[in-house]
Short mmCIF file of C-alpha atoms in Angstrom, two decimals:
data_model
loop_
_atom_site.label_atom_id
_atom_site.label_comp_id
_atom_site.label_asym_id
_atom_site.label_seq_id
_atom_site.Cartn_x
_atom_site.Cartn_y
_atom_site.Cartn_z
CA MET A 1 115.48 117.29 87.54
CA ILE A 2 114.77 115.03 90.51
CA LYS A 3 114.85 118.06 92.79
CA ASP A 4 112.08 119.62 90.65
CA ILE A 5 109.95 116.51 90.94
CA ILE A 6 110.47 116.37 94.70
CA ASP A 7 109.66 120.07 95.03
CA LYS A 8 106.51 119.59 93.01
CA GLN A 9 105.40 116.69 95.17
CA VAL A 10 106.17 118.61 98.36
CA PHE A 11 104.16 121.51 97.02
CA GLU A 12 101.21 119.29 96.14
CA LEU A 13 101.29 117.82 99.63
CA ARG A 14 101.41 121.25 101.21
CA LYS A 15 98.44 122.37 99.07
CA LEU A 16 96.60 119.28 100.19
CA TRP A 17 97.31 120.01 103.84
CA LEU A 18 95.65 123.42 103.52
CA ASN A 19 92.45 121.93 102.19
CA LYS A 20 91.50 119.55 105.03
CA ARG A 21 88.42 118.15 103.35
CA GLN A 22 90.38 117.24 100.24
CA LEU A 23 93.10 115.72 102.43
CA LEU A 24 90.54 113.60 104.26
CA PHE A 25 89.13 112.48 100.95
CA GLN A 26 92.54 111.46 99.60
CA VAL A 27 93.52 109.69 102.84
CA LEU A 28 90.27 107.73 102.82
CA ASN A 29 90.82 106.93 99.16
CA LEU A 30 94.25 105.54 99.95
CA ALA A 31 92.84 103.59 102.89
CA MET A 32 90.15 102.11 100.64
CA ILE A 33 92.77 100.92 98.17
CA VAL A 34 94.82 99.29 100.92
CA PHE A 35 91.74 97.76 102.52
CA SER A 36 90.51 96.42 99.19
CA ALA A 37 93.68 94.35 98.93
CA LEU A 38 93.42 93.26 102.58
CA MET A 39 89.76 92.35 102.23
CA ILE A 40 90.45 90.25 99.16
CA TRP A 41 93.06 88.40 101.23
CA LYS A 42 90.65 87.94 104.15
CA GLY A 43 87.94 86.83 101.75
CA LEU A 44 90.26 84.19 100.34
CA MET A 45 91.10 83.08 103.87
CA VAL A 46 87.41 82.66 104.68
CA VAL A 47 86.59 80.84 101.45
CA THR A 48 89.52 78.43 101.55
CA LYS A 49 89.38 78.10 105.36
CA SER A 50 93.15 78.39 105.33
CA GLU A 51 95.31 80.75 107.40
CA SER A 52 97.47 81.40 104.40
CA PRO A 53 95.62 80.89 101.15
CA VAL A 54 98.50 81.92 98.89
CA VAL A 55 102.10 80.90 99.55
CA VAL A 56 105.39 81.25 97.73
CA VAL A 57 107.67 78.27 97.18
CA LEU A 58 110.98 79.15 98.81
CA SER A 59 113.12 76.09 98.16
CA GLY A 60 113.78 73.65 95.37
CA SER A 61 112.65 70.56 97.29
CA MET A 62 109.64 70.01 95.04
CA GLU A 63 111.35 70.29 91.67
CA PRO A 64 110.51 69.65 88.88
CA ALA A 65 106.85 70.16 89.86
CA PHE A 66 107.34 73.49 91.68
CA GLN A 67 110.28 75.85 91.48
CA ARG A 68 111.51 78.48 93.88
CA GLY A 69 109.45 81.60 93.19
CA ASP A 70 106.21 79.87 92.22
CA ILE A 71 102.95 80.91 93.84
CA LEU A 72 100.67 78.20 95.20
CA PHE A 73 96.95 78.57 95.87
CA LEU A 74 95.77 76.53 98.82
CA ASP A 75 92.44 75.07 99.85
CA ASN A 76 91.86 73.85 103.37
CA SER A 77 88.12 73.27 103.24
CA LYS A 78 88.17 69.47 102.92
CA HIS A 79 89.09 67.44 105.97
CA HIS A 80 90.50 64.40 104.20
CA VAL A 81 93.78 64.49 102.32
CA GLY A 82 95.27 61.57 100.45
CA VAL A 83 98.57 60.11 99.35
CA GLY A 84 100.05 62.10 96.48
CA ASP A 85 98.46 65.40 97.44
CA VAL A 86 100.82 68.36 97.60
CA VAL A 87 100.24 70.05 100.95
CA VAL A 88 101.64 73.00 102.83
CA PHE A 89 102.24 72.37 106.50
CA LYS A 90 103.81 74.11 109.47
CA ILE A 91 105.83 72.32 112.09
CA LYS A 92 105.00 73.30 115.67
CA ASP A 93 106.93 76.35 116.89
CA ARG A 94 108.45 77.00 113.49
CA ASP A 95 107.51 80.00 111.34
CA ILE A 96 108.13 78.88 107.83
CA PRO A 97 105.57 76.64 106.11
CA ILE A 98 106.83 73.75 104.01
CA VAL A 99 105.47 72.49 100.68
CA HIS A 100 105.82 68.73 100.23
CA ARG A 101 103.89 65.73 98.99
CA ILE A 102 102.04 63.23 101.21
CA LEU A 103 103.77 59.86 101.24
CA LYS A 104 101.77 57.89 103.80
CA VAL A 105 98.40 58.28 105.51
CA HIS A 106 97.56 56.22 108.60
CA THR A 107 93.84 56.49 109.42
CA ARG A 108 92.47 55.69 112.87
CA PRO A 109 89.46 53.31 113.20
CA ASP A 110 87.12 56.34 113.59
CA ASN A 111 87.91 57.24 109.97
CA ILE A 112 88.30 60.88 110.98
CA THR A 113 91.68 61.17 112.67
CA PHE A 114 94.73 60.36 110.65
CA GLU A 115 98.48 60.80 110.65
CA LEU A 116 100.64 61.82 107.73
CA LEU A 117 104.16 61.41 106.50
CA THR A 118 105.47 63.80 103.86
CA LYS A 119 108.45 64.01 101.53
CA GLY A 120 109.77 66.55 99.06
CA ASP A 121 109.87 65.23 95.48
CA ASN A 122 113.46 66.39 95.13
CA ASN A 123 114.63 65.10 98.54
CA ARG A 124 116.28 61.76 99.11
CA VAL A 125 114.59 61.05 102.45
CA ASP A 126 111.18 61.68 104.00
CA ASP A 127 110.50 64.62 106.30
CA ARG A 128 110.94 62.85 109.65
CA GLY A 129 114.24 64.71 109.98
CA LEU A 130 112.40 68.03 109.66
CA TYR A 131 109.65 67.37 112.18
CA ALA A 132 109.93 68.48 115.84
CA PRO A 133 112.18 66.30 118.05
CA GLY A 134 110.27 63.11 118.90
CA GLN A 135 107.57 63.75 116.29
CA LEU A 136 107.15 60.97 113.76
CA TRP A 137 103.89 61.95 112.08
CA LEU A 138 102.01 65.08 111.10
CA ARG A 139 98.41 65.67 112.14
CA ARG A 140 95.61 67.26 110.12
CA GLU A 141 95.86 70.45 112.22
CA ASP A 142 99.42 71.02 111.02
CA ILE A 143 98.27 71.25 107.43
CA LEU A 144 97.60 74.77 106.11
CA GLY A 145 96.01 73.51 102.93
CA LYS A 146 96.24 71.44 99.80
CA ALA A 147 97.75 73.00 96.69
CA VAL A 148 95.03 73.48 94.07
CA GLY A 149 96.64 75.93 91.67
CA THR A 150 99.96 77.51 90.80
CA LEU A 151 101.46 80.54 89.04
CA ARG A 152 105.00 80.27 87.82
CA TYR A 153 107.65 82.84 88.81
CA VAL A 154 105.18 85.44 90.15
CA GLY A 155 106.40 84.83 93.68
CA MET A 156 109.86 86.16 92.88
CA VAL A 157 108.61 89.63 93.91
CA THR A 158 107.77 88.33 97.39
CA ILE A 159 111.16 86.67 97.68
CA ALA A 160 112.87 89.95 96.71
CA LEU A 161 110.80 91.89 99.26
CA ASN A 162 111.69 89.34 101.91
CA ASP A 163 115.39 89.37 101.19
CA TYR A 164 115.58 93.18 101.06
CA PRO A 165 112.96 94.52 103.52
CA VAL A 166 113.74 98.13 102.68
CA LEU A 167 112.09 97.55 99.30
CA LYS A 168 108.75 97.12 101.08
CA TYR A 169 108.88 100.62 102.53
CA VAL A 170 110.09 102.12 99.26
CA LEU A 171 107.26 100.47 97.34
CA VAL A 172 104.55 101.49 99.79
CA GLY A 173 105.97 105.01 100.00
CA PHE A 174 105.83 105.43 96.22
CA MET A 175 102.30 104.07 96.00
CA GLY A 176 101.14 106.37 98.78
CA LEU A 177 102.68 109.44 97.14
CA PHE A 178 101.23 108.51 93.81
CA VAL A 179 97.71 108.22 95.18
CA LEU A 180 97.85 111.30 97.39
CA THR A 181 99.02 113.57 94.60
CA MET B 1 107.26 135.37 78.55
CA ALA B 2 110.68 136.22 79.96
CA LYS B 3 109.16 139.07 81.96
CA LYS B 4 106.68 136.73 83.59
CA LYS B 5 109.39 134.31 84.57
CA SER B 6 111.64 136.92 86.13
CA SER B 7 108.82 138.43 88.16
CA LYS B 8 107.85 135.01 89.38
CA GLY B 9 111.30 134.47 90.81
CA THR B 10 111.30 137.47 93.10
CA SER B 11 108.31 138.32 95.25
CA ASN B 12 107.12 134.83 96.16
CA GLU B 13 109.35 133.04 98.69
CA GLU B 14 108.41 129.58 97.52
CA GLU B 15 109.38 130.33 93.96
CA ARG B 16 112.84 131.24 95.16
CA LYS B 17 113.42 127.70 96.32
CA SER B 18 112.47 126.00 93.13
CA THR B 19 113.57 128.48 90.46
CA GLN B 20 116.82 130.21 89.60
CA ALA B 21 117.85 133.19 91.70
CA VAL B 22 116.74 136.50 90.16
CA ASN B 23 117.87 140.00 91.07
CA ALA B 24 115.42 142.41 92.70
CA VAL B 25 115.50 145.06 89.95
CA PRO B 26 112.79 143.56 87.70
CA ALA B 27 110.45 143.26 90.69
CA VAL B 28 110.86 146.96 91.49
CA GLU B 29 110.18 147.83 87.88
CA ASP B 30 107.07 145.66 87.86
CA LYS B 31 105.72 147.31 90.98
CA THR B 32 105.94 150.77 89.46
CA LYS B 33 103.54 149.73 86.70
CA SER B 34 99.78 150.20 86.95
CA THR B 35 98.01 148.24 89.67
CA SER B 36 96.05 145.99 87.35
CA ALA B 37 99.22 144.82 85.65
CA SER B 38 101.01 144.17 88.94
CA ASP B 39 97.95 142.35 90.28
CA GLU B 40 97.99 140.27 87.19
CA ASP B 41 101.68 139.61 87.71
CA GLU B 42 101.06 138.56 91.31
CA ASP B 43 98.25 136.27 90.30
CA ASP B 44 100.39 134.96 87.52
CA GLU B 45 103.25 134.47 89.94
CA GLU B 46 101.11 132.39 92.23
CA SER B 47 99.65 130.46 89.37
CA LEU B 48 102.97 130.15 87.62
CA GLY B 49 104.45 128.80 90.80
CA LEU B 50 101.53 126.49 91.51
CA LEU B 51 100.64 125.39 88.12
CA GLN B 52 103.23 124.34 85.69
CA VAL B 53 101.85 121.24 84.11
CA ASP B 54 103.35 118.73 81.78
CA LEU B 55 101.03 119.30 78.84
CA GLY B 56 101.31 115.69 77.77
CA ASP B 57 99.83 114.57 81.09
CA ILE B 58 96.18 114.71 80.04
CA LEU B 59 94.80 113.76 83.44
CA LYS B 60 96.79 116.44 85.23
CA VAL B 61 95.73 119.13 82.73
CA LYS B 62 92.08 118.18 83.20
CA GLN B 63 92.50 118.12 86.97
CA VAL B 64 94.06 121.58 86.97
CA LEU B 65 91.30 122.98 84.74
CA ASP B 66 88.56 121.32 86.81
CA GLU B 67 89.93 122.77 90.05
CA ALA B 68 90.28 126.20 88.45
CA THR B 69 86.69 126.06 87.15
CA ALA B 70 85.34 125.06 90.55
CA SER B 71 87.21 127.76 92.41
CA ALA B 72 86.32 130.39 89.78
CA LEU B 73 82.64 129.68 90.31
CA VAL B 74 82.64 129.37 94.06
CA GLU B 75 85.31 131.72 95.41
CA GLY B 76 84.38 135.37 95.71
CA THR B 77 80.92 134.94 94.17
CA ASP B 78 77.44 134.52 95.60
CA LEU B 79 77.42 130.84 94.74
CA GLU B 80 78.10 128.12 97.29
CA GLU B 81 79.30 124.62 96.67
CA ASP B 82 76.81 121.92 97.57
CA LEU B 83 78.72 119.36 99.60
CA GLN B 84 75.90 116.89 100.23
CA LEU B 85 77.12 114.23 97.81
CA GLU B 86 80.72 114.70 98.94
CA ASN B 87 79.69 114.22 102.55
CA ILE B 88 77.72 111.09 101.73
CA LYS B 89 80.76 109.67 99.98
CA LEU B 90 83.04 110.52 102.89
CA VAL B 91 80.68 108.84 105.35
CA LEU B 92 80.40 105.73 103.17
CA MET B 93 84.17 105.50 102.86
CA ALA B 94 84.65 105.90 106.59
CA LEU B 95 82.07 103.18 107.32
CA ALA B 96 83.64 100.84 104.79
CA CYS B 97 87.03 101.40 106.41
CA CYS B 98 85.54 100.63 109.85
CA PHE B 99 84.18 97.30 108.68
CA ALA B 100 87.48 96.53 106.98
CA MET B 101 89.39 97.34 110.16
CA VAL B 102 87.17 95.03 112.17
CA ALA B 103 87.71 92.22 109.68
CA GLN B 104 91.45 92.80 109.57
CA PHE B 105 92.43 93.65 113.12
CA ALA B 106 89.84 92.11 115.44
CA PRO B 107 91.54 89.38 117.48
CA LEU B 108 89.07 86.66 116.59
CA PRO B 109 90.23 83.01 116.44
CA PHE B 110 90.36 82.24 112.80
CA PRO B 111 88.48 79.08 111.91
CA ASN B 112 85.56 79.66 114.29
CA SER B 113 84.87 83.28 113.48
CA SER B 114 85.17 82.98 109.73
CA TYR B 115 81.51 83.95 109.37
CA ILE B 116 82.00 87.30 111.09
CA ILE B 117 85.12 88.07 109.08
CA GLY B 118 83.42 86.93 105.90
CA GLY B 119 80.42 89.10 106.72
CA CYS B 120 82.60 92.17 107.30
CA CYS B 121 84.40 91.56 104.00
CA ILE B 122 81.13 91.33 102.14
CA VAL B 123 79.83 94.53 103.75
CA TYR B 124 83.06 96.28 102.81
CA PHE B 125 82.72 95.23 99.19
CA VAL B 126 79.07 96.29 99.15
CA PHE B 127 80.02 99.78 100.35
CA SER B 128 82.85 99.92 97.87
CA GLY B 129 80.46 98.90 95.11
CA VAL B 130 77.95 101.57 96.14
CA LEU B 131 80.68 104.20 96.01
CA GLN B 132 81.65 103.08 92.52
CA LEU B 133 78.01 103.22 91.39
CA ILE B 134 77.68 106.73 92.80
CA SER B 135 80.80 107.75 90.96
CA ILE B 136 79.65 106.25 87.65
CA PHE B 137 75.93 106.99 87.57
CA ILE B 138 75.32 109.93 89.83
CA GLU B 139 78.46 112.01 89.52
CA LYS B 140 79.32 111.10 85.93
CA ASP B 141 81.49 113.91 84.61
CA SER B 142 80.42 116.64 87.02
CA ILE B 143 83.18 118.62 88.68
CA VAL B 144 81.19 120.69 91.14
CA ILE B 145 77.59 121.00 92.24
CA ILE B 146 76.36 124.39 93.36
CA LYS B 147 73.57 125.09 95.83
CA PRO B 148 70.34 126.64 94.53
CA PRO B 149 71.46 130.05 93.31
CA PRO B 150 70.38 133.53 94.48
CA LYS B 151 67.41 135.43 93.05
CA THR B 152 69.35 136.86 90.11
CA PHE B 153 69.25 133.49 88.39
CA GLN B 154 66.40 132.53 86.07
CA VAL B 155 65.47 129.25 87.74
CA GLN B 156 65.13 129.05 91.49
CA GLY B 157 65.32 126.14 93.88
CA LYS B 158 67.35 123.79 91.69
CA ARG B 159 70.99 122.93 92.13
CA ILE B 160 73.40 123.77 89.36
CA ARG B 161 75.52 120.97 87.97
CA VAL B 162 78.79 121.89 86.33
CA GLN B 163 80.36 119.24 84.16
CA SER B 164 83.48 119.20 82.07
CA SER B 165 84.90 117.08 79.33
CA PHE B 166 88.33 116.93 77.86
CA ALA B 167 88.59 114.40 75.06
CA LYS B 168 91.78 112.39 74.93
CA PHE B 169 94.36 113.77 72.53
CA GLU B 170 92.18 116.75 71.63
CA GLU B 171 92.80 120.35 72.58
CA TRP B 172 89.29 121.42 73.60
CA TYR B 173 88.21 121.70 77.21
CA VAL B 174 84.44 121.99 77.43
CA VAL B 175 82.49 123.22 80.45
CA GLU B 176 78.73 122.91 80.67
CA MET B 177 76.41 124.32 83.34
CA GLU B 178 72.84 123.14 83.78
CA TYR B 179 70.13 122.83 86.40
CA GLU B 180 70.10 119.50 88.20
CA GLY B 181 66.94 117.45 88.21
CA LEU B 182 65.23 119.48 85.49
CA PRO B 183 64.45 117.47 82.35
CA ASN B 184 65.65 119.37 79.26
CA SER B 185 67.29 121.87 81.53
CA PRO B 186 68.55 125.05 79.89
CA PHE B 187 72.32 124.94 79.72
CA VAL B 188 75.36 126.91 78.72
CA ARG B 189 78.37 125.32 77.19
CA GLN B 190 81.73 126.81 76.38
CA LYS B 191 84.89 125.36 75.05
CA TRP B 192 88.44 126.62 75.25
CA SER B 193 91.54 125.45 73.52
CA VAL B 194 94.34 124.28 75.76
CA GLY B 195 96.54 126.59 73.72
CA ASP B 196 94.59 129.60 74.97
CA LEU B 197 94.96 128.60 78.59
CA PHE B 198 98.50 127.30 78.86
CA ASP B 199 101.72 128.54 77.35
CA ALA B 200 104.14 126.31 75.49
CA GLU B 201 105.97 125.35 78.68
CA GLY B 202 102.81 124.50 80.56
CA PHE B 203 102.30 127.57 82.74
CA PHE B 204 98.62 128.08 83.41
CA ASP B 205 96.91 131.44 82.91
CA ASP B 206 94.70 131.23 85.98
CA LEU B 207 93.38 134.80 85.83
CA TYR B 208 92.21 134.66 82.23
CA PHE B 209 90.50 131.33 82.78
CA THR B 210 88.78 132.57 85.94
CA GLN B 211 87.44 135.56 84.04
CA GLU B 212 86.19 133.34 81.23
CA VAL B 213 84.42 130.98 83.61
CA GLN B 214 82.79 133.88 85.40
CA LYS B 215 81.60 135.20 82.04
CA LEU B 216 80.05 131.81 81.36
CA CYS B 217 78.35 131.89 84.73
CA LYS B 218 77.01 135.37 83.96
CA ARG B 219 75.54 134.05 80.72
CA PHE B 220 73.87 131.26 82.65
CA GLU B 221 72.56 133.72 85.22
CA THR B 222 71.05 136.10 82.69
CA GLY B 223 69.43 133.33 80.69
CA ASP B 224 71.67 133.50 77.63
CA TYR B 225 71.40 129.77 77.11
CA ASP B 226 72.90 127.69 74.33
CA LYS B 227 70.67 125.80 71.94
CA GLU B 228 70.33 122.02 71.75
CA ASP B 229 71.67 121.69 68.22
CA GLU B 230 74.95 123.22 69.33
CA LYS B 231 75.57 119.95 71.15
CA GLU B 232 75.76 118.19 67.77
CA THR B 233 78.22 120.64 66.25
CA THR B 234 80.60 120.70 69.20
CA LYS B 235 80.72 116.91 69.15
CA GLY B 236 81.85 116.86 65.54
CA LYS B 237 85.57 117.00 64.90
CA SER B 238 85.57 119.75 62.27
CA LYS B 239 86.08 123.22 63.67
CA LYS B 240 83.92 125.95 62.24
CA ASP B 241 86.19 128.93 62.95
#
């Protein structure tokens, strides 16, 4: 049964290879689909002025507000952030962004530069222990964006793809085959 | 039915891989028959091998019939496929992909160059939108466009547009040929039942369908057009036969 399906797909691909124009058409079609997704992502990046406009919550440090597997939509367009805002920030030289709430804001006399202290709702202590050695405060440049929207549980797919990278290739492979044939 | 299947298993190498092994005796017997029958068997073998379709897969059935119609009209006849629209679409897609690649892969520092990236994204979506509009309003349900036909046709200098329709959950596949760009163009329209073109297991009778389509084309060529009011009757669900 599966052998038949595979044979059929192989045959379709071979037929496609013979007709170069049709092959080009299908390849471009596939590329357009992939680029549509990428362009939506880039568009979101431009509009929200954030490097990473959609993130997945990986830990339970913000429960009960946000659970592991939730998707957060970020907006980085406003310069000023206040106490109580949920922000996503990256610590220098570390890859993984962190979602926590702002606890303290110390503004300089110029009213533009400020320093931040954050804490996870579900943590006992503030984030000074997480910051780089010697760092006591976060700056505005460390912030990727303020959380402005959320979708429950949808991020579980991303977590699964991260934990089992082979799933990524399997998924893309299936999609590619589906479109080409 | 059984005869067809056994002959398909023997002379074509590809069939051997995907079907059960068959002894050579039936093939020898088939070859001793008259040439037209063996030709038909060979064509059937190729088509049987190529084209077994799951009859419930409506899209696949339509795709198979559309491809067969197009190749019946264009291969081995005086007619040539007009590839102008196809080429325009290919160029538009390639351009859209170029802009998308610039937006995605160009090593521009993010916050400063957001206008360039944003601009490329917008251009990409504009191209994509244009392609969709072409597909909806210009192509509609046409499956192939043919260059202005040779002198034997009634109307000269106009392209021929071949369109097909295959209503969901119905058995009728309808092909219509008309002249493009001519208001109230004369047309021919023919419908076939899926039951006449496929057998119960989904094997496609390529040869019969090719002959039928070529007959339709001949009707179009000689001016044996269908009347307007036939459009109303074919749209209705009741069958007259």
